[in-house]
Amino acid sequence: MQLKSLTIQGFRSFVDQQEFDFTKLRPGLYHLAGKNEVEPALQGNGAGKSSLLEAVCWLAYGTTSRKLKAASVGNWRSKEKCGGILEVKTVQHDLGIFRTWNPNLLEVSVDGAAPKPVEQKELDTLLGLSFDAYLFSIYFAQFAPAFIDLRPAEQMSVFSSVMGLTLWEQAGDAASKKGRELEAVVQRYREALAGLEGQLAEVIASTTGLDMEERAWVEAMVKREEQLTGVAAEVKKSMEVAEKTRDKAAAGSKEFNKHRVKVEAVARTLAVSEANLRRIDQEIIKLKSKDLTNCPTCGQPISNKHIKVEMLRQVEAKAHAQAAVDVESKNHAVLSKELVKYRNAEDAMIAAERQVASLAADLKNAEDSLSKLAKEENPFDKRRTNAQNRVTALQERVAKGKAEVDRSVAQQGAAQFWAKGFKDLRLSLIEESLAQLTIEANSTLIELGLHDWALGFDIERETKSGGVSKGFTVSVAAPHVKGTVPWECWSGGESQRLRIAASLGFSELICSRMGLVPNVEFLDEPSTWLSEAGIHDLLASLADRAERRGKVIILADHRALDFGGFAGTINVVKTAKGSVVHGLRRK
């Protein structure tokens, strides 16, 4: 990042438009001096020196080194719009940054193209340098704390941010988080796997019980079959006996039926004869009636002769009918007596047929039961098939569960590996960065007159338990001190030299790590607490630094510095109309 030019108006003590071209400055150390004509008693204070440097910061990042913005940076007395233009050259682009307040506006021209509105985050990307990195590599502001003035946690945050170590820390944290998540996943998979294995063992155990149940069922079926077979055999034997009894009684039954037919025929004839006899008796009774006028038989008129003749005829007919009845009754009695002799055979026949029918039904029931028994499906086959299917399914799920556990364990191992790998890589980068920081800072210490002094830097170390102890520490080794002591222990002048050395060393580290070759470096009132000799050493060191680095170093100081190594002086004068940059006065 190289500054080309600055145009500013309405900013802090500047009212009218002021322009400053950095490209006109040759490499060297420049004194940014001030004169306060509005309040002469302040001499160089309040003239606008810091405002000129802060203008660069505000145009690039939208805030000053003290995080002031908006109304806090506008000129309090002027109606001029607060704004300006900063031209910057980066490794990739030439940028024209246009910024105003009230209204808030930020536009950027890239490589001469028309300016377009952008967000500050996008501008930071184009600049290739964050706000924090800018304050610790190019602009050492008067009221901004130096790197070693920060609290350990702040030093860690700044160091990680500007050195790009946050990426590895985030990657390590992400890998550790992933490892913890995977550990929980592995635990869940293992619990699920244990459940599946328990179910599998339970199902396999149930099949053993199933075998015992099936054996009992088969034994019961065999016993039932034997019982039914025995029943059928007994029924068949009983049927054979009953059939023989039936066959034996069949002849007598046949004779019984033959005599029964005869008896029934004689009974019918006897009934006819008895009916005829009763009819004749009725005719005789009618012929004996005194009230008759006509013959009840032929219908002729009644006469004594005719009555006598009809009466004789009826008496004769009755005699014949009675004889027939007597004969039929005798035959019926004889046949009935003979029928009785065969009735026992008939009853035996009927009983035997009933027994045979009953036994046949029993035999059919036994045979049907045997047939049904033979066709009955083994209920344990289906249960065993279902159990085996469950075993197979559970075995597949167990296999998949084991695979998931193995895969998750492998992923967990990989996450743990990368978590440690990222941590180790970050620690390695830190060690390397600290080594470079130590070299740069100690080189500056010598230039500042602190010979045989040394600054030591450390950020974090792995503890014996495997954890990491975080914290940025700065220690100092001095020729008259045994061992090292914290840099905060030193007096104002000594600590200021240590502060400057650490700041410039950190600046070199940032630039080298980020591939930056800035053409300008700003130091605002760095001589505070320094003695005359200390100031001379500082200026000599900065002048040599500017020549060696081929850069412009602008040092703002309210005092008239007597140093012959300045490449020139930049004067800022505060008048009633506002601060004015009078430009460069070369020496």
mmCIF file of N, CA and C in Angstrom, residues 121-171:
data_model
loop_
_atom_site.group_PDB
_atom_site.id
_atom_site.type_symbol
_atom_site.label_atom_id
_atom_site.label_comp_id
_atom_site.label_asym_id
_atom_site.label_seq_id
_atom_site.Cartn_x
_atom_site.Cartn_y
_atom_site.Cartn_z
ATOM 1 N N LYS A 121 -15.875 -2.838 4.266
ATOM 2 C CA LYS A 121 -15.246 -4.164 4.232
ATOM 3 C C LYS A 121 -14.653 -4.441 2.855
ATOM 4 N N GLU A 122 -15.363 -3.992 1.814
ATOM 5 C CA GLU A 122 -14.851 -4.194 0.450
ATOM 6 C C GLU A 122 -13.620 -3.327 0.207
ATOM 7 N N LEU A 123 -13.632 -2.110 0.760
ATOM 8 C CA LEU A 123 -12.479 -1.225 0.610
ATOM 9 C C LEU A 123 -11.266 -1.805 1.332
ATOM 10 N N ASP A 124 -11.481 -2.390 2.529
ATOM 11 C CA ASP A 124 -10.369 -3.020 3.257
ATOM 12 C C ASP A 124 -9.720 -4.106 2.406
ATOM 13 N N THR A 125 -10.566 -4.859 1.700
ATOM 14 C CA THR A 125 -10.037 -5.909 0.832
ATOM 15 C C THR A 125 -9.211 -5.313 -0.295
ATOM 16 N N LEU A 126 -9.700 -4.229 -0.889
ATOM 17 C CA LEU A 126 -8.952 -3.573 -1.969
ATOM 18 C C LEU A 126 -7.629 -3.006 -1.464
ATOM 19 N N LEU A 127 -7.649 -2.440 -0.256
ATOM 20 C CA LEU A 127 -6.412 -1.882 0.309
ATOM 21 C C LEU A 127 -5.429 -2.983 0.688
ATOM 22 N N GLY A 128 -5.944 -4.156 1.024
ATOM 23 C CA GLY A 128 -5.065 -5.255 1.425
ATOM 24 C C GLY A 128 -4.495 -5.071 2.806
ATOM 25 N N LEU A 129 -5.102 -4.184 3.608
ATOM 26 C CA LEU A 129 -4.579 -3.883 4.935
ATOM 27 C C LEU A 129 -5.756 -3.474 5.820
ATOM 28 N N SER A 130 -5.912 -4.152 6.954
ATOM 29 C CA SER A 130 -6.996 -3.823 7.866
ATOM 30 C C SER A 130 -6.671 -2.567 8.660
ATOM 31 N N PHE A 131 -7.679 -2.027 9.357
ATOM 32 C CA PHE A 131 -7.497 -0.822 10.180
ATOM 33 C C PHE A 131 -6.447 -1.056 11.259
ATOM 34 N N ASP A 132 -6.548 -2.185 11.977
ATOM 35 C CA ASP A 132 -5.572 -2.476 13.032
ATOM 36 C C ASP A 132 -4.167 -2.611 12.469
ATOM 37 N N ALA A 133 -4.062 -3.335 11.343
ATOM 38 C CA ALA A 133 -2.738 -3.515 10.746
ATOM 39 C C ALA A 133 -2.143 -2.182 10.300
ATOM 40 N N TYR A 134 -3.009 -1.269 9.816
ATOM 41 C CA TYR A 134 -2.549 0.055 9.389
ATOM 42 C C TYR A 134 -1.954 0.825 10.573
ATOM 43 N N LEU A 135 -2.633 0.751 11.734
ATOM 44 C CA LEU A 135 -2.165 1.480 12.916
ATOM 45 C C LEU A 135 -0.875 0.901 13.488
ATOM 46 N N PHE A 136 -0.607 -0.374 13.187
ATOM 47 C CA PHE A 136 0.604 -0.981 13.738
ATOM 48 C C PHE A 136 1.720 -1.154 12.705
ATOM 49 N N SER A 137 1.484 -0.663 11.483
ATOM 50 C CA SER A 137 2.531 -0.824 10.470
ATOM 51 C C SER A 137 2.885 0.469 9.750
ATOM 52 N N ILE A 138 1.936 1.395 9.634
ATOM 53 C CA ILE A 138 2.191 2.625 8.871
ATOM 54 C C ILE A 138 1.987 3.868 9.728
ATOM 55 N N TYR A 139 0.888 3.902 10.481
ATOM 56 C CA TYR A 139 0.551 5.102 11.249
ATOM 57 C C TYR A 139 0.653 4.802 12.741
ATOM 58 N N PHE A 140 1.674 5.388 13.380
ATOM 59 C CA PHE A 140 1.855 5.247 14.818
ATOM 60 C C PHE A 140 1.297 6.508 15.465
ATOM 61 N N ALA A 141 -0.006 6.450 15.772
ATOM 62 C CA ALA A 141 -0.729 7.639 16.224
ATOM 63 C C ALA A 141 -0.328 8.034 17.635
ATOM 64 N N GLN A 142 -0.539 9.322 17.932
ATOM 65 C CA GLN A 142 -0.120 9.863 19.220
ATOM 66 C C GLN A 142 -0.876 9.225 20.382
ATOM 67 N N PHE A 143 -2.201 9.072 20.221
ATOM 68 C CA PHE A 143 -3.006 8.585 21.340
ATOM 69 C C PHE A 143 -3.414 7.121 21.185
ATOM 70 N N ALA A 144 -3.010 6.508 20.103
ATOM 71 C CA ALA A 144 -3.297 5.083 19.938
ATOM 72 C C ALA A 144 -2.232 4.290 20.696
ATOM 73 N N PRO A 145 -2.617 3.336 21.489
ATOM 74 C CA PRO A 145 -1.612 2.579 22.250
ATOM 75 C C PRO A 145 -0.686 1.806 21.316
ATOM 76 N N ALA A 146 0.573 1.750 21.693
ATOM 77 C CA ALA A 146 1.519 0.922 20.943
ATOM 78 C C ALA A 146 1.188 -0.548 21.182
ATOM 79 N N PHE A 147 1.763 -1.386 20.349
ATOM 80 C CA PHE A 147 1.444 -2.809 20.445
ATOM 81 C C PHE A 147 1.741 -3.366 21.830
ATOM 82 N N ILE A 148 2.885 -2.987 22.396
ATOM 83 C CA ILE A 148 3.239 -3.570 23.689
ATOM 84 C C ILE A 148 2.510 -2.894 24.845
ATOM 85 N N ASP A 149 1.731 -1.803 24.564
ATOM 86 C CA ASP A 149 0.929 -1.166 25.602
ATOM 87 C C ASP A 149 -0.392 -1.896 25.822
ATOM 88 N N LEU A 150 -0.778 -2.725 24.869
ATOM 89 C CA LEU A 150 -2.073 -3.411 24.958
ATOM 90 C C LEU A 150 -2.039 -4.475 26.048
ATOM 91 N N ARG A 151 -3.224 -4.803 26.536
ATOM 92 C CA ARG A 151 -3.327 -5.916 27.479
ATOM 93 C C ARG A 151 -3.021 -7.217 26.742
ATOM 94 N N PRO A 152 -2.577 -8.242 27.447
ATOM 95 C CA PRO A 152 -2.204 -9.498 26.792
ATOM 96 C C PRO A 152 -3.282 -10.044 25.846
ATOM 97 N N ALA A 153 -4.551 -10.004 26.277
ATOM 98 C CA ALA A 153 -5.624 -10.514 25.428
ATOM 99 C C ALA A 153 -5.752 -9.687 24.161
ATOM 100 N N GLU A 154 -5.597 -8.331 24.309
ATOM 101 C CA GLU A 154 -5.677 -7.455 23.135
ATOM 102 C C GLU A 154 -4.478 -7.698 22.216
ATOM 103 N N GLN A 155 -3.300 -7.880 22.814
ATOM 104 C CA GLN A 155 -2.117 -8.178 22.004
ATOM 105 C C GLN A 155 -2.317 -9.464 21.209
ATOM 106 N N MET A 156 -2.886 -10.466 21.871
ATOM 107 C CA MET A 156 -3.143 -11.734 21.187
ATOM 108 C C MET A 156 -4.099 -11.544 20.010
ATOM 109 N N SER A 157 -5.181 -10.786 20.265
ATOM 110 C CA SER A 157 -6.170 -10.557 19.218
ATOM 111 C C SER A 157 -5.564 -9.805 18.042
ATOM 112 N N VAL A 158 -4.815 -8.719 18.345
ATOM 113 C CA VAL A 158 -4.193 -7.923 17.276
ATOM 114 C C VAL A 158 -3.157 -8.755 16.522
ATOM 115 N N PHE A 159 -2.299 -9.438 17.267
ATOM 116 C CA PHE A 159 -1.256 -10.246 16.633
ATOM 117 C C PHE A 159 -1.869 -11.300 15.714
ATOM 118 N N SER A 160 -2.892 -12.002 16.201
ATOM 119 C CA SER A 160 -3.532 -13.041 15.401
ATOM 120 C C SER A 160 -4.203 -12.454 14.168
ATOM 121 N N SER A 161 -4.835 -11.266 14.351
ATOM 122 C CA SER A 161 -5.551 -10.647 13.245
ATOM 123 C C SER A 161 -4.603 -10.164 12.149
ATOM 124 N N VAL A 162 -3.614 -9.337 12.540
ATOM 125 C CA VAL A 162 -2.744 -8.744 11.524
ATOM 126 C C VAL A 162 -1.791 -9.760 10.914
ATOM 127 N N MET A 163 -1.487 -10.835 11.662
ATOM 128 C CA MET A 163 -0.588 -11.851 11.125
ATOM 129 C C MET A 163 -1.336 -12.970 10.402
ATOM 130 N N GLY A 164 -2.658 -12.838 10.349
ATOM 131 C CA GLY A 164 -3.440 -13.859 9.650
ATOM 132 C C GLY A 164 -3.502 -15.178 10.398
ATOM 133 N N LEU A 165 -3.236 -15.135 11.717
ATOM 134 C CA LEU A 165 -3.261 -16.378 12.501
ATOM 135 C C LEU A 165 -4.669 -16.753 12.915
ATOM 136 N N THR A 166 -5.588 -15.790 12.801
ATOM 137 C CA THR A 166 -6.976 -16.070 13.188
ATOM 138 C C THR A 166 -7.539 -17.219 12.365
ATOM 139 N N LEU A 167 -7.129 -17.261 11.101
ATOM 140 C CA LEU A 167 -7.611 -18.338 10.224
ATOM 141 C C LEU A 167 -7.283 -19.699 10.803
ATOM 142 N N TRP A 168 -6.023 -19.866 11.245
ATOM 143 C CA TRP A 168 -5.612 -21.171 11.770
ATOM 144 C C TRP A 168 -6.242 -21.438 13.130
ATOM 145 N N GLU A 169 -6.430 -20.371 13.908
ATOM 146 C CA GLU A 169 -7.093 -20.554 15.205
ATOM 147 C C GLU A 169 -8.543 -20.976 14.990
ATOM 148 N N GLN A 170 -9.213 -20.293 14.031
ATOM 149 C CA GLN A 170 -10.597 -20.650 13.728
ATOM 150 C C GLN A 170 -10.676 -22.066 13.162
ATOM 151 N N ALA A 171 -9.697 -22.387 12.307
ATOM 152 C CA ALA A 171 -9.687 -23.744 11.746
ATOM 153 C C ALA A 171 -9.479 -24.785 12.840
#
